[in-house]
Short mmCIF file of C-alpha atoms and ligand atoms in Angstrom, two decimals:
data_model
loop_
_atom_site.label_atom_id
_atom_site.label_comp_id
_atom_site.label_asym_id
_atom_site.label_seq_id
_atom_site.Cartn_x
_atom_site.Cartn_y
_atom_site.Cartn_z
CA MET A 1 0.00 0.01 0.00
CA SER A 2 1.61 3.34 -1.07
CA VAL A 3 1.85 6.23 1.34
CA LYS A 4 -0.86 8.82 0.83
CA THR A 5 0.19 12.44 0.22
CA PRO A 6 -1.64 14.99 2.37
CA ILE A 7 -3.26 17.80 0.39
CA THR A 8 -5.68 20.59 1.26
CA VAL A 9 -8.86 20.90 -0.81
CA ALA A 10 -11.37 23.73 -1.02
CA ARG A 11 -14.64 23.31 -2.94
CA GLY A 12 -15.12 27.04 -3.43
CA ASP A 13 -18.24 28.83 -4.76
CA GLY A 14 -20.58 28.74 -7.78
CA ILE A 15 -19.65 25.71 -9.95
CA GLY A 16 -16.70 25.01 -7.56
CA PRO A 17 -18.37 22.15 -5.57
CA GLU A 18 -19.60 20.43 -8.80
CA ILE A 19 -16.29 20.47 -10.61
CA MET A 20 -14.35 19.55 -7.46
CA ASP A 21 -16.60 16.58 -6.89
CA ALA A 22 -16.02 15.35 -10.45
CA THR A 23 -12.28 15.95 -10.18
CA LEU A 24 -11.87 14.07 -6.91
CA LYS A 25 -13.94 11.12 -8.25
CA ILE A 26 -11.64 10.83 -11.27
CA LEU A 27 -8.48 11.10 -9.12
CA ASP A 28 -9.79 8.43 -6.81
CA ALA A 29 -10.72 6.11 -9.66
CA ALA A 30 -7.27 6.56 -11.21
CA GLY A 31 -5.64 5.43 -7.95
CA ALA A 32 -4.24 8.77 -6.77
CA GLN A 33 -2.90 8.34 -3.22
CA LEU A 34 -4.26 11.40 -1.47
CA ASP A 35 -5.00 12.20 2.17
CA ILE A 36 -7.47 15.04 1.80
CA GLU A 37 -8.02 17.82 4.37
CA GLU A 38 -10.95 20.04 3.44
CA ILE A 39 -11.12 23.76 4.24
CA GLU A 40 -13.83 26.33 3.58
CA ILE A 41 -12.92 29.51 1.66
CA GLY A 42 -14.74 32.22 -0.26
CA LYS A 43 -18.31 33.50 -0.14
CA ALA A 44 -19.47 31.92 3.13
CA VAL A 45 -16.32 33.00 4.90
CA TYR A 46 -16.52 36.57 3.53
CA GLU A 47 -20.16 36.65 4.69
CA ARG A 48 -18.98 35.82 8.22
CA GLY A 49 -17.06 39.12 8.02
CA VAL A 50 -13.59 37.65 7.38
CA LYS A 51 -12.18 40.30 5.04
CA ASN A 52 -9.77 38.05 3.11
CA GLY A 53 -12.13 35.10 2.71
CA ILE A 54 -10.04 32.50 4.65
CA GLU A 55 -10.16 31.55 8.37
CA GLU A 56 -6.98 31.34 10.49
CA SER A 57 -7.54 27.59 11.02
CA SER A 58 -7.38 26.99 7.26
CA TRP A 59 -3.81 28.41 7.14
CA GLU A 60 -2.84 25.64 9.57
CA SER A 61 -3.96 23.00 7.12
CA LEU A 62 -2.01 24.70 4.30
CA GLN A 63 1.08 24.93 6.52
CA ARG A 64 0.79 21.20 7.14
CA THR A 65 0.15 19.91 3.63
CA LYS A 66 1.89 22.61 1.55
CA VAL A 67 -0.24 21.51 -1.42
CA PHE A 68 -3.57 23.16 -2.22
CA LEU A 69 -6.19 22.04 -4.73
CA LYS A 70 -8.58 24.94 -4.97
CA ALA A 71 -11.92 25.38 -6.77
CA PRO A 72 -12.83 28.91 -7.95
CA ILE A 73 -14.42 31.31 -5.52
CA THR A 74 -16.67 34.33 -5.90
CA THR A 75 -14.87 37.52 -4.90
CA PRO A 76 -17.30 40.06 -3.43
CA GLN A 77 -17.13 43.51 -5.07
CA GLY A 78 -16.21 46.46 -2.86
CA GLY A 79 -16.98 46.44 0.88
CA GLY A 80 -13.27 46.41 1.83
CA PHE A 81 -13.01 42.69 0.93
CA LYS A 82 -9.54 41.55 -0.22
CA SER A 83 -8.98 39.12 -3.09
CA LEU A 84 -8.41 35.69 -1.56
CA ASN A 85 -6.37 34.61 -4.58
CA VAL A 86 -3.93 37.49 -4.15
CA THR A 87 -3.75 36.87 -0.41
CA ILE A 88 -2.94 33.19 -0.82
CA ARG A 89 -0.33 33.78 -3.55
CA LYS A 90 1.45 36.42 -1.51
CA SER A 91 1.18 34.76 1.91
CA LEU A 92 2.50 31.43 0.63
CA GLY A 93 5.16 32.99 -1.62
CA LEU A 94 3.70 31.44 -4.81
CA PHE A 95 5.82 33.51 -7.13
CA ALA A 96 5.13 31.67 -10.42
CA ASN A 97 1.78 31.16 -12.10
CA VAL A 98 2.02 28.52 -14.83
CA ARG A 99 -0.79 28.27 -17.38
CA PRO A 100 -0.50 25.83 -20.29
CA CYS A 101 -2.77 26.86 -23.18
CA VAL A 102 -3.30 24.07 -25.69
CA ALA A 103 -5.60 23.70 -28.71
CA TYR A 104 -7.40 20.34 -29.07
CA ALA A 105 -8.23 20.61 -32.75
CA PRO A 106 -10.09 19.16 -34.53
CA TYR A 107 -12.03 18.01 -31.45
CA VAL A 108 -12.56 21.44 -29.89
CA GLU A 109 -13.30 24.30 -32.24
CA THR A 110 -10.52 26.86 -32.41
CA ASP A 111 -9.02 29.09 -35.14
CA HIS A 112 -5.52 28.06 -34.07
CA SER A 113 -4.96 24.33 -34.19
CA ASP A 114 -1.17 24.73 -33.76
CA MET A 115 -1.46 26.45 -30.37
CA ASP A 116 0.59 24.88 -27.56
CA LEU A 117 2.11 27.50 -25.34
CA VAL A 118 2.71 28.02 -21.63
CA ILE A 119 2.28 31.37 -19.92
CA ILE A 120 4.58 31.91 -16.93
CA ARG A 121 3.33 34.93 -15.00
CA GLU A 122 5.17 36.65 -12.12
CA ASN A 123 2.71 36.41 -9.25
CA GLU A 124 3.78 38.71 -6.43
CA GLU A 125 5.07 42.07 -7.69
CA ASP A 126 4.17 44.79 -10.16
CA LEU A 127 0.96 46.74 -9.62
CA TYR A 128 -0.45 43.92 -7.48
CA GLY A 129 1.25 45.45 -4.46
CA GLY A 130 -1.93 47.50 -4.38
CA ILE A 131 0.06 50.53 -3.20
CA GLU A 132 -2.11 53.42 -4.32
CA TYR A 133 -2.52 57.03 -3.30
CA ARG A 134 -4.94 59.83 -3.96
CA GLN A 135 -2.47 62.61 -4.70
CA SER A 136 -4.92 65.49 -4.97
CA GLN A 137 -8.54 66.32 -5.74
CA ASP A 138 -8.11 65.00 -9.26
CA VAL A 139 -5.22 62.57 -9.44
CA MET A 140 -4.83 58.95 -8.29
CA ALA A 141 -1.57 57.08 -8.40
CA SER A 142 -0.64 53.38 -8.38
CA LEU A 143 2.88 52.19 -7.64
CA LYS A 144 4.47 49.54 -9.88
CA LEU A 145 7.26 47.64 -8.17
CA ILE A 146 9.61 45.32 -10.04
CA SER A 147 12.58 43.89 -8.13
CA ARG A 148 15.74 42.25 -9.45
CA PRO A 149 15.45 39.12 -7.24
CA GLY A 150 11.71 38.77 -8.02
CA THR A 151 12.43 39.04 -11.74
CA GLU A 152 15.47 36.72 -11.64
CA ARG A 153 13.37 34.04 -9.92
CA ILE A 154 10.52 34.11 -12.43
CA VAL A 155 12.81 34.38 -15.48
CA ARG A 156 14.94 31.50 -14.29
CA TYR A 157 11.82 29.49 -13.54
CA ALA A 158 10.70 30.05 -17.17
CA PHE A 159 14.03 28.82 -18.59
CA GLU A 160 14.18 25.85 -16.19
CA TYR A 161 10.58 25.03 -17.04
CA ALA A 162 11.42 25.11 -20.76
CA ARG A 163 14.34 22.73 -20.23
CA ALA A 164 12.45 20.32 -18.01
CA ASN A 165 9.49 20.15 -20.38
CA GLY A 166 11.32 19.91 -23.72
CA ARG A 167 10.30 23.41 -24.77
CA LYS A 168 12.46 25.19 -27.35
CA LYS A 169 11.87 28.89 -26.90
CA VAL A 170 11.16 31.49 -24.17
CA THR A 171 9.63 34.86 -25.09
CA CYS A 172 9.66 37.77 -22.64
CA MET A 173 7.12 40.61 -23.02
CA THR A 174 7.35 44.06 -21.40
CA LYS A 175 6.64 47.70 -22.15
CA ASP A 176 10.22 48.86 -21.58
CA ASN A 177 10.02 51.44 -24.36
CA ILE A 178 7.79 53.39 -21.94
CA MET A 179 8.67 52.03 -18.44
CA LYS A 180 12.40 52.18 -18.91
CA LEU A 181 13.37 51.43 -15.29
CA SER A 182 10.74 48.89 -14.05
CA ASP A 183 9.99 46.96 -17.28
CA GLY A 184 13.53 47.83 -18.36
CA LEU A 185 14.86 45.81 -15.41
CA PHE A 186 12.62 42.82 -16.27
CA HIS A 187 13.91 42.80 -19.83
CA LYS A 188 17.52 43.29 -18.77
CA VAL A 189 17.37 40.42 -16.25
CA PHE A 190 15.77 38.23 -18.91
CA ASP A 191 18.71 38.91 -21.24
CA GLU A 192 21.25 38.33 -18.47
CA ILE A 193 19.77 35.06 -17.18
CA GLY A 194 19.04 33.92 -20.74
CA GLN A 195 22.76 33.77 -21.42
CA GLU A 196 22.96 30.78 -19.07
CA TYR A 197 20.51 28.92 -21.29
CA PRO A 198 22.12 28.94 -24.78
CA ASP A 199 20.18 25.77 -25.70
CA ILE A 200 16.87 27.68 -25.48
CA GLU A 201 15.87 30.16 -28.21
CA GLN A 202 14.86 33.51 -26.65
CA ASP A 203 13.31 36.75 -27.73
CA HIS A 204 11.61 39.85 -26.36
CA MET A 205 8.41 41.56 -27.65
CA ILE A 206 6.71 44.79 -26.61
CA ILE A 207 3.55 43.68 -24.75
CA ASP A 208 1.00 45.33 -27.07
CA ILE A 209 2.14 43.67 -30.24
CA GLY A 210 2.98 40.52 -28.24
CA THR A 211 -0.61 40.23 -26.98
CA ALA A 212 -1.94 40.78 -30.51
CA LYS A 213 0.34 38.01 -31.81
CA VAL A 214 -0.83 35.61 -29.02
CA ALA A 215 -4.42 36.30 -30.09
CA ALA A 216 -3.83 36.06 -33.86
CA HIS A 217 -0.78 33.72 -34.21
CA PRO A 218 -0.45 31.71 -30.99
CA GLY A 219 1.54 29.00 -32.85
CA MET A 220 4.57 31.39 -32.81
CA PHE A 221 4.99 30.92 -29.06
CA ASP A 222 6.28 28.22 -26.79
CA VAL A 223 6.97 29.55 -23.25
CA VAL A 224 6.06 33.20 -22.52
CA VAL A 225 7.31 34.91 -19.33
CA LEU A 226 5.64 38.15 -18.18
CA PRO A 227 5.36 40.57 -15.26
CA ASN A 228 2.21 40.16 -13.17
CA LEU A 229 -0.39 42.44 -14.83
CA TYR A 230 0.56 41.64 -18.45
CA GLY A 231 0.63 37.94 -17.48
CA ASP A 232 -2.88 38.20 -16.04
CA ILE A 233 -4.26 39.68 -19.27
CA VAL A 234 -2.27 37.60 -21.79
CA SER A 235 -3.07 34.33 -20.01
CA ASP A 236 -6.82 34.95 -20.26
CA VAL A 237 -6.43 35.94 -23.93
CA ALA A 238 -4.48 32.72 -24.53
CA ALA A 239 -6.95 30.54 -22.60
CA GLU A 240 -9.87 31.91 -24.59
CA VAL A 241 -8.05 31.33 -27.91
CA THR A 242 -7.75 27.60 -27.13
CA GLY A 243 -11.55 27.36 -27.45
CA SER A 244 -12.87 27.81 -23.88
CA VAL A 245 -11.71 29.15 -20.53
CA GLY A 246 -13.26 25.99 -19.13
CA LEU A 247 -10.31 23.95 -20.46
CA GLY A 248 -7.38 25.65 -18.73
CA GLY A 249 -5.64 24.40 -15.61
CA SER A 250 -3.05 26.37 -13.71
CA SER A 251 -0.44 26.02 -10.98
CA ASN A 252 0.88 28.64 -8.62
CA VAL A 253 4.23 27.54 -7.25
CA GLY A 254 6.71 28.84 -4.71
CA VAL A 255 9.68 27.42 -2.90
CA ASP A 256 7.74 25.53 -0.21
CA PHE A 257 4.08 25.71 -1.26
CA ALA A 258 2.01 25.09 -4.41
CA MET A 259 -1.62 25.74 -5.34
CA PHE A 260 -3.48 24.14 -8.28
CA GLU A 261 -6.70 25.47 -9.80
CA ALA A 262 -8.72 26.10 -12.94
CA VAL A 263 -8.05 29.28 -14.93
CA HIS A 264 -11.73 30.24 -14.94
CA GLY A 265 -13.89 31.68 -12.16
CA SER A 266 -16.94 30.43 -10.26
CA ALA A 267 -19.32 30.90 -13.22
CA PRO A 268 -22.39 31.84 -11.15
CA ASP A 269 -24.51 31.93 -14.39
CA ILE A 270 -24.36 28.09 -14.67
CA ALA A 271 -23.85 27.14 -10.99
CA GLY A 272 -25.96 24.30 -9.63
CA LYS A 273 -27.20 23.22 -13.09
CA GLY A 274 -24.80 20.31 -13.60
CA LEU A 275 -23.49 21.89 -16.81
CA ALA A 276 -19.99 23.00 -15.85
CA ASN A 277 -16.92 21.60 -17.54
CA PRO A 278 -14.60 20.19 -14.87
CA SER A 279 -11.63 20.02 -17.27
CA GLY A 280 -9.80 23.15 -16.02
CA LEU A 281 -9.71 21.95 -12.43
CA LEU A 282 -8.95 18.36 -13.52
CA LEU A 283 -5.94 19.53 -15.55
CA GLY A 284 -4.87 21.65 -12.53
CA ALA A 285 -5.09 18.43 -10.48
CA VAL A 286 -2.92 16.64 -13.07
CA MET A 287 -0.26 19.29 -12.50
CA MET A 288 -0.60 18.68 -8.76
CA LEU A 289 -0.13 14.92 -9.16
CA VAL A 290 3.11 15.55 -11.06
CA HIS A 291 4.21 18.00 -8.30
CA ILE A 292 3.65 15.42 -5.54
CA GLY A 293 5.48 12.68 -7.35
CA GLN A 294 2.47 10.73 -8.71
CA GLY A 295 3.39 11.35 -12.34
CA GLU A 296 2.15 7.94 -13.46
CA VAL A 297 -1.38 8.64 -12.16
CA ALA A 298 -1.16 12.14 -13.66
CA GLY A 299 -0.43 10.61 -17.10
CA LYS A 300 -3.34 8.10 -16.70
CA VAL A 301 -5.79 10.87 -15.87
CA HIS A 302 -4.58 13.23 -18.55
CA ASN A 303 -4.64 10.55 -21.27
CA ALA A 304 -8.16 9.39 -20.26
CA TRP A 305 -9.26 13.03 -20.44
CA LEU A 306 -7.69 13.52 -23.89
CA LYS A 307 -9.45 10.32 -25.12
CA THR A 308 -12.79 11.61 -23.75
CA ILE A 309 -12.30 14.87 -25.67
CA GLU A 310 -11.34 12.89 -28.80
CA ASP A 311 -14.42 10.65 -28.41
CA GLY A 312 -16.58 13.78 -28.60
CA TYR A 313 -18.00 13.76 -25.04
CA HIS A 314 -18.28 17.53 -24.64
CA THR A 315 -19.90 19.90 -22.17
CA GLY A 316 -22.22 22.56 -23.50
CA GLU A 317 -19.72 25.42 -23.90
CA ILE A 318 -17.50 23.40 -26.29
CA TYR A 319 -20.24 21.30 -27.90
CA ARG A 320 -20.48 21.86 -31.68
CA GLU A 321 -22.79 19.99 -34.08
CA GLY A 322 -20.67 18.01 -36.50
CA ILE A 323 -17.60 17.93 -34.23
CA SER A 324 -18.96 16.71 -30.89
CA LYS A 325 -20.66 13.33 -30.42
CA VAL A 326 -22.43 13.50 -27.03
CA ARG A 327 -23.51 16.65 -25.17
CA VAL A 328 -22.81 15.86 -21.52
CA GLY A 329 -23.18 17.54 -18.14
CA THR A 330 -20.54 17.52 -15.41
CA ASP A 331 -21.45 14.01 -14.06
CA ASP A 332 -21.58 12.24 -17.40
CA PHE A 333 -18.32 13.89 -18.48
CA CYS A 334 -16.76 12.63 -15.25
CA LYS A 335 -18.13 9.08 -15.92
CA ALA A 336 -16.77 9.22 -19.49
CA VAL A 337 -13.26 10.06 -18.21
CA ILE A 338 -13.37 7.30 -15.57
CA GLU A 339 -14.45 4.73 -18.24
CA ARG A 340 -11.38 5.70 -20.24
CA LEU A 341 -8.79 5.40 -17.49
CA GLY A 342 -5.97 3.27 -18.86
CA GLN A 343 -6.69 4.37 -22.50
CA LYS A 344 -4.64 6.79 -24.57
CA PRO A 345 -5.63 9.38 -27.15
CA GLU A 346 -5.33 8.27 -30.80
CA THR A 347 -4.35 11.51 -32.50
CA LEU A 348 -3.79 14.12 -29.80
CA PRO A 349 -0.29 13.93 -28.27
CA ILE A 350 -0.03 11.35 -25.42
CA ALA A 351 0.77 12.85 -22.01
CA ASP A 352 3.91 11.36 -20.38
CA TYR A 353 5.10 12.60 -17.03
CA SER A 354 7.47 9.73 -16.28
CA GLY A 355 10.58 11.91 -16.53
CA THR A 356 9.20 15.03 -14.82
CA PRO A 357 10.75 15.60 -11.38
CA ALA A 358 8.48 15.81 -8.33
CA GLY A 359 8.47 18.69 -5.86
CA GLY A 360 8.48 21.42 -8.45
CA MET A 361 11.46 23.22 -9.86
CA LYS A 362 14.58 23.52 -7.71
CA LEU A 363 16.13 26.85 -8.59
CA PRO A 364 19.76 27.73 -7.90
CA PRO A 365 20.37 30.53 -5.36
CA LEU A 366 19.93 34.11 -6.52
CA LYS A 367 22.93 35.71 -8.20
CA GLU A 368 25.04 38.03 -6.12
CA TYR A 369 25.80 41.49 -7.40
CA PRO A 370 28.53 43.86 -6.15
CA PRO A 371 27.07 46.76 -4.15
CA VAL A 372 26.41 49.87 -6.23
CA GLU A 373 27.66 53.31 -5.35
CA ARG A 374 24.85 55.74 -4.72
CA LYS A 375 25.09 59.53 -4.99
CA ARG A 376 22.20 61.86 -4.05
CA ILE A 377 21.89 64.63 -6.60
CA GLY A 378 18.39 66.03 -6.23
CA VAL A 379 14.79 65.63 -5.20
CA ASP A 380 11.37 65.48 -6.87
CA ILE A 381 8.67 67.17 -4.83
CA GLY A 382 4.99 66.62 -5.60
CA LEU A 383 2.49 69.33 -4.71
CA ASN A 384 -1.10 70.40 -5.28
CA TRP A 385 -1.80 73.65 -7.13
CA GLY A 386 -5.22 74.31 -8.54
CA VAL A 387 -4.26 76.92 -11.18
CA CYS A 388 -3.34 75.54 -14.61
CA ASN A 389 -0.35 77.85 -15.00
CA ALA A 390 3.14 76.43 -14.67
CA GLU A 391 4.86 79.83 -15.07
CA MET A 392 3.04 81.20 -12.02
CA LEU A 393 3.92 78.10 -10.00
CA ALA A 394 7.56 78.29 -11.04
CA GLU A 395 7.74 81.96 -10.01
CA LYS A 396 6.38 81.16 -6.55
CA VAL A 397 8.68 78.17 -6.10
CA GLN A 398 11.76 80.07 -7.24
CA GLU A 399 11.36 82.33 -4.19
CA CYS A 400 12.06 79.29 -1.98
CA VAL A 401 15.17 78.17 -3.82
CA THR A 402 18.59 79.04 -2.39
CA ASP A 403 22.14 77.68 -2.50
CA ASN A 404 22.84 74.91 -5.05
CA LEU A 405 19.48 73.05 -5.15
CA LYS A 406 17.83 74.64 -8.21
CA LEU A 407 14.39 74.19 -9.74
CA GLN A 408 15.17 72.29 -12.93
CA MET A 409 11.84 71.17 -14.27
CA ILE A 410 8.11 71.01 -13.55
CA SER A 411 5.97 68.22 -14.96
CA ASN A 412 2.25 67.54 -14.87
CA ARG A 413 1.00 63.95 -15.33
CA GLY A 414 4.55 63.09 -16.45
CA THR A 415 4.82 65.75 -19.16
CA LYS A 416 7.26 68.64 -18.84
CA VAL A 417 5.37 71.96 -18.53
CA TRP A 418 8.21 74.23 -17.34
CA PRO A 419 10.57 75.59 -18.60
CA ASN A 420 9.38 76.03 -22.19
CA GLY A 421 6.17 74.06 -21.79
CA ARG A 422 3.53 74.06 -24.47
CA PRO A 423 0.43 76.16 -23.75
CA GLU A 424 -1.79 73.37 -25.19
CA THR A 425 -0.74 70.86 -22.48
CA PHE A 426 -3.61 70.14 -20.10
CA CYS A 427 -2.65 70.35 -16.42
CA ALA A 428 -4.33 68.56 -13.56
CA ASP A 429 -4.02 69.81 -9.99
CA ASN A 430 -0.98 67.73 -8.95
CA TRP A 431 2.51 68.79 -10.03
CA ARG A 432 6.01 67.38 -9.82
CA LEU A 433 8.92 69.72 -9.27
CA ARG A 434 12.47 68.57 -9.86
CA PHE A 435 15.31 70.19 -7.95
CA LYS A 436 18.96 69.39 -8.75
CA ALA A 437 22.41 70.80 -8.20
CA ASP A 438 24.47 71.92 -11.16
CA ASP A 439 26.70 69.29 -12.80
CA ASP A 440 25.20 66.43 -10.74
CA GLU A 441 26.94 67.71 -7.61
CA GLU A 442 26.13 65.76 -4.43
CA ILE A 443 23.49 67.30 -2.17
CA THR A 444 22.56 66.62 1.48
CA THR A 445 19.28 65.62 3.11
CA SER A 446 19.49 68.81 5.20
CA GLN A 447 19.44 70.89 2.02
CA VAL A 448 16.29 69.07 0.93
CA ILE A 449 14.59 69.51 4.33
CA ALA A 450 15.52 73.25 4.30
CA LEU A 451 13.97 73.63 0.85
CA MET A 452 10.77 71.84 1.95
CA ASP A 453 10.59 74.03 5.04
CA ARG A 454 10.77 77.20 2.91
CA MET A 455 8.08 75.80 0.54
CA ASN A 456 5.87 74.95 3.48
CA LYS A 457 6.21 78.53 4.81
CA ALA A 458 5.29 79.84 1.37
CA ASP A 459 2.05 77.77 1.53
CA LEU A 460 3.18 75.36 -1.16
CA ASN A 461 1.66 72.10 0.21
CA PHE A 462 3.74 69.22 -0.95
CA THR A 463 2.23 65.75 -1.08
CA LYS A 464 5.41 63.74 -1.45
CA SER A 465 9.15 63.82 -2.01
CA VAL A 466 11.41 61.32 -3.76
CA MET A 467 15.21 61.59 -3.59
CA LEU A 468 17.08 61.42 -6.89
CA TYR A 469 20.18 59.21 -6.94
CA LEU A 470 22.85 58.18 -9.40
CA TYR A 471 23.66 54.48 -9.12
CA ASP A 472 27.23 53.89 -10.27
CA GLY A 473 26.82 57.06 -12.28
CA GLU A 474 23.51 55.97 -13.93
CA PRO A 475 20.35 57.97 -13.13
CA GLY A 476 17.90 56.11 -10.84
CA PHE A 477 15.04 58.20 -12.29
CA THR A 478 13.61 58.95 -15.72
CA VAL A 479 13.35 62.26 -17.48
CA ALA A 480 9.87 63.73 -18.01
CA GLN A 481 8.08 63.47 -21.36
CA GLY A 482 9.46 66.32 -23.49
CA GLU A 483 12.31 67.07 -21.08
P1 NAD B 501 -15.92 33.01 -15.07
O1 NAD B 501 -14.63 32.39 -15.52
O2 NAD B 501 -16.49 32.48 -13.80
O3 NAD B 501 -17.00 32.88 -16.21
C1 NAD B 501 -16.84 33.44 -17.52
C2 NAD B 501 -17.74 32.70 -18.53
O4 NAD B 501 -17.20 31.39 -18.77
C3 NAD B 501 -19.15 32.47 -18.02
O5 NAD B 501 -20.03 32.55 -19.05
C4 NAD B 501 -19.12 31.06 -17.47
O6 NAD B 501 -20.37 30.37 -17.55
C5 NAD B 501 -18.13 30.39 -18.44
N1 NAD B 501 -17.39 29.31 -17.74
C6 NAD B 501 -16.40 29.47 -16.80
N2 NAD B 501 -15.98 28.32 -16.39
C7 NAD B 501 -16.70 27.37 -17.01
C8 NAD B 501 -16.73 25.94 -16.95
N3 NAD B 501 -15.90 25.25 -16.16
N4 NAD B 501 -17.59 25.29 -17.73
C9 NAD B 501 -18.41 25.97 -18.57
N5 NAD B 501 -18.45 27.29 -18.66
C10 NAD B 501 -17.59 27.99 -17.88
O7 NAD B 501 -15.61 34.60 -14.95
P2 NAD B 501 -16.50 35.77 -14.31
O8 NAD B 501 -17.95 35.57 -14.63
O9 NAD B 501 -15.81 36.99 -14.74
O10 NAD B 501 -16.31 35.62 -12.71
C11 NAD B 501 -17.23 34.99 -11.86
C12 NAD B 501 -16.69 35.02 -10.43
O11 NAD B 501 -15.51 34.25 -10.39
C13 NAD B 501 -16.29 36.40 -9.94
O12 NAD B 501 -16.73 36.55 -8.62
C14 NAD B 501 -14.78 36.41 -10.01
O13 NAD B 501 -14.18 37.28 -9.07
C15 NAD B 501 -14.46 34.94 -9.71
N6 NAD B 501 -13.16 34.48 -10.20
C16 NAD B 501 -12.48 33.60 -9.41
C17 NAD B 501 -11.30 33.04 -9.85
C18 NAD B 501 -10.59 32.07 -8.94
O14 NAD B 501 -11.11 31.75 -7.88
N7 NAD B 501 -9.42 31.62 -9.30
C19 NAD B 501 -10.77 33.37 -11.11
C20 NAD B 501 -11.52 34.22 -11.97
C21 NAD B 501 -12.71 34.80 -11.50
#
């Protein structure tokens, strides 16, 4: 008798309980050795007033098992509720979200029969820090954070994933033509780490054209690695292009923990009707079986599922006259998969996990970099000023400027409006003033504080200040549009 692997299971909301029931029946029939601990998450927990949708006692189960099979949940809108998915990913350090997107032509209708790509999305950083400020009456700001270690980890994961899964190419997508520092770092680290993987083809695309290509020519791609927000969007585009969001499984992996789920949500429109396609969660569970070292059972489940799709047993959202054979609900689909356990697909590629290592990817330690030399050369000060007139503002600010910290530039919503601004530029009520010494001379914090004190006394109400540094002689800040 083999040892059972403890896992935590949550049945979730909407169609969650139906598709989880089907998934667990198939795993059981296939001989998966699982010791299941169930926890409750989502709607019912939110309704008990727990703001992040998960009770403290449920964390204990996750701490114990370190493996989570999760059905979708319904996230309440507004009301101060926090997204449970984001909470779990961040709390358990699940830095990589892996979403294979595969076409099953000719059995599932799609315009792109050659599609077989894997999206690897960074899961913890970027705009998902949720660090936002109201800067003035009219302006809101959101802070995008990209770190070198966070990027190195996800990029290396993508290359290691490619190697371990016989993939040939890794494509990185960013918007580094606009976000030169944050997305620029992601791209730079991709190029640096990529040099250690000369056996893997690699390229970079700007995210807008990259997304368009995923939608129109997905066959061009193999593994795609992206920062968090772009990854969120591109993975849904890719899942939809395969034919249905109902078909996509996904894993969220970290160093110690892993969570497996469907790509789609709780589908409240079809909940309780027995119509839901359990395939997304089942394919997530296949990834889980590989992770916990039950690769043989994973292959058995995956191949039975492929054969079921080939045999035309299709749930409503993928059922097409002339292609499908039997329109099934969740239960009959589940029965059809169980009947095919031990069989293999005839034309779709056979799944084989015999060589895939358990326990997820073991990444080497992060690279060490020599410390950089930092020189403070100025400060950006943000302030509110309701009059759309940069000249007037500059005049008032100039009265506060002494010694070597000079007003160099004023921008509004990122566009330079002083000196020599264009009269056509629209100005909102929050401004950024850049003060620097001549010739990048070093300045002191005391000089900055003295400047802010004089501005304060002149009734110039600043909302924030950011020091400007050179790092090994390279500016740690960007120039304004038009500067
Ligand atoms: P959704 O993915 O739940 O549904 C989108 C459409 O796809 C619907 O028409 C639905 O009927 C259909 N669909 C989805 N899964 C299907 C399946 N397995 N079989 C057949 N059809 C399926 O997206 P939504 O409507 O935007 O979101 C509903 C809820 O799910 C929201 O509360 C959202 O916050 C939540 N959500 C949760 C997760 C998660 O828990 N991981 C992910 C996405 C959305």
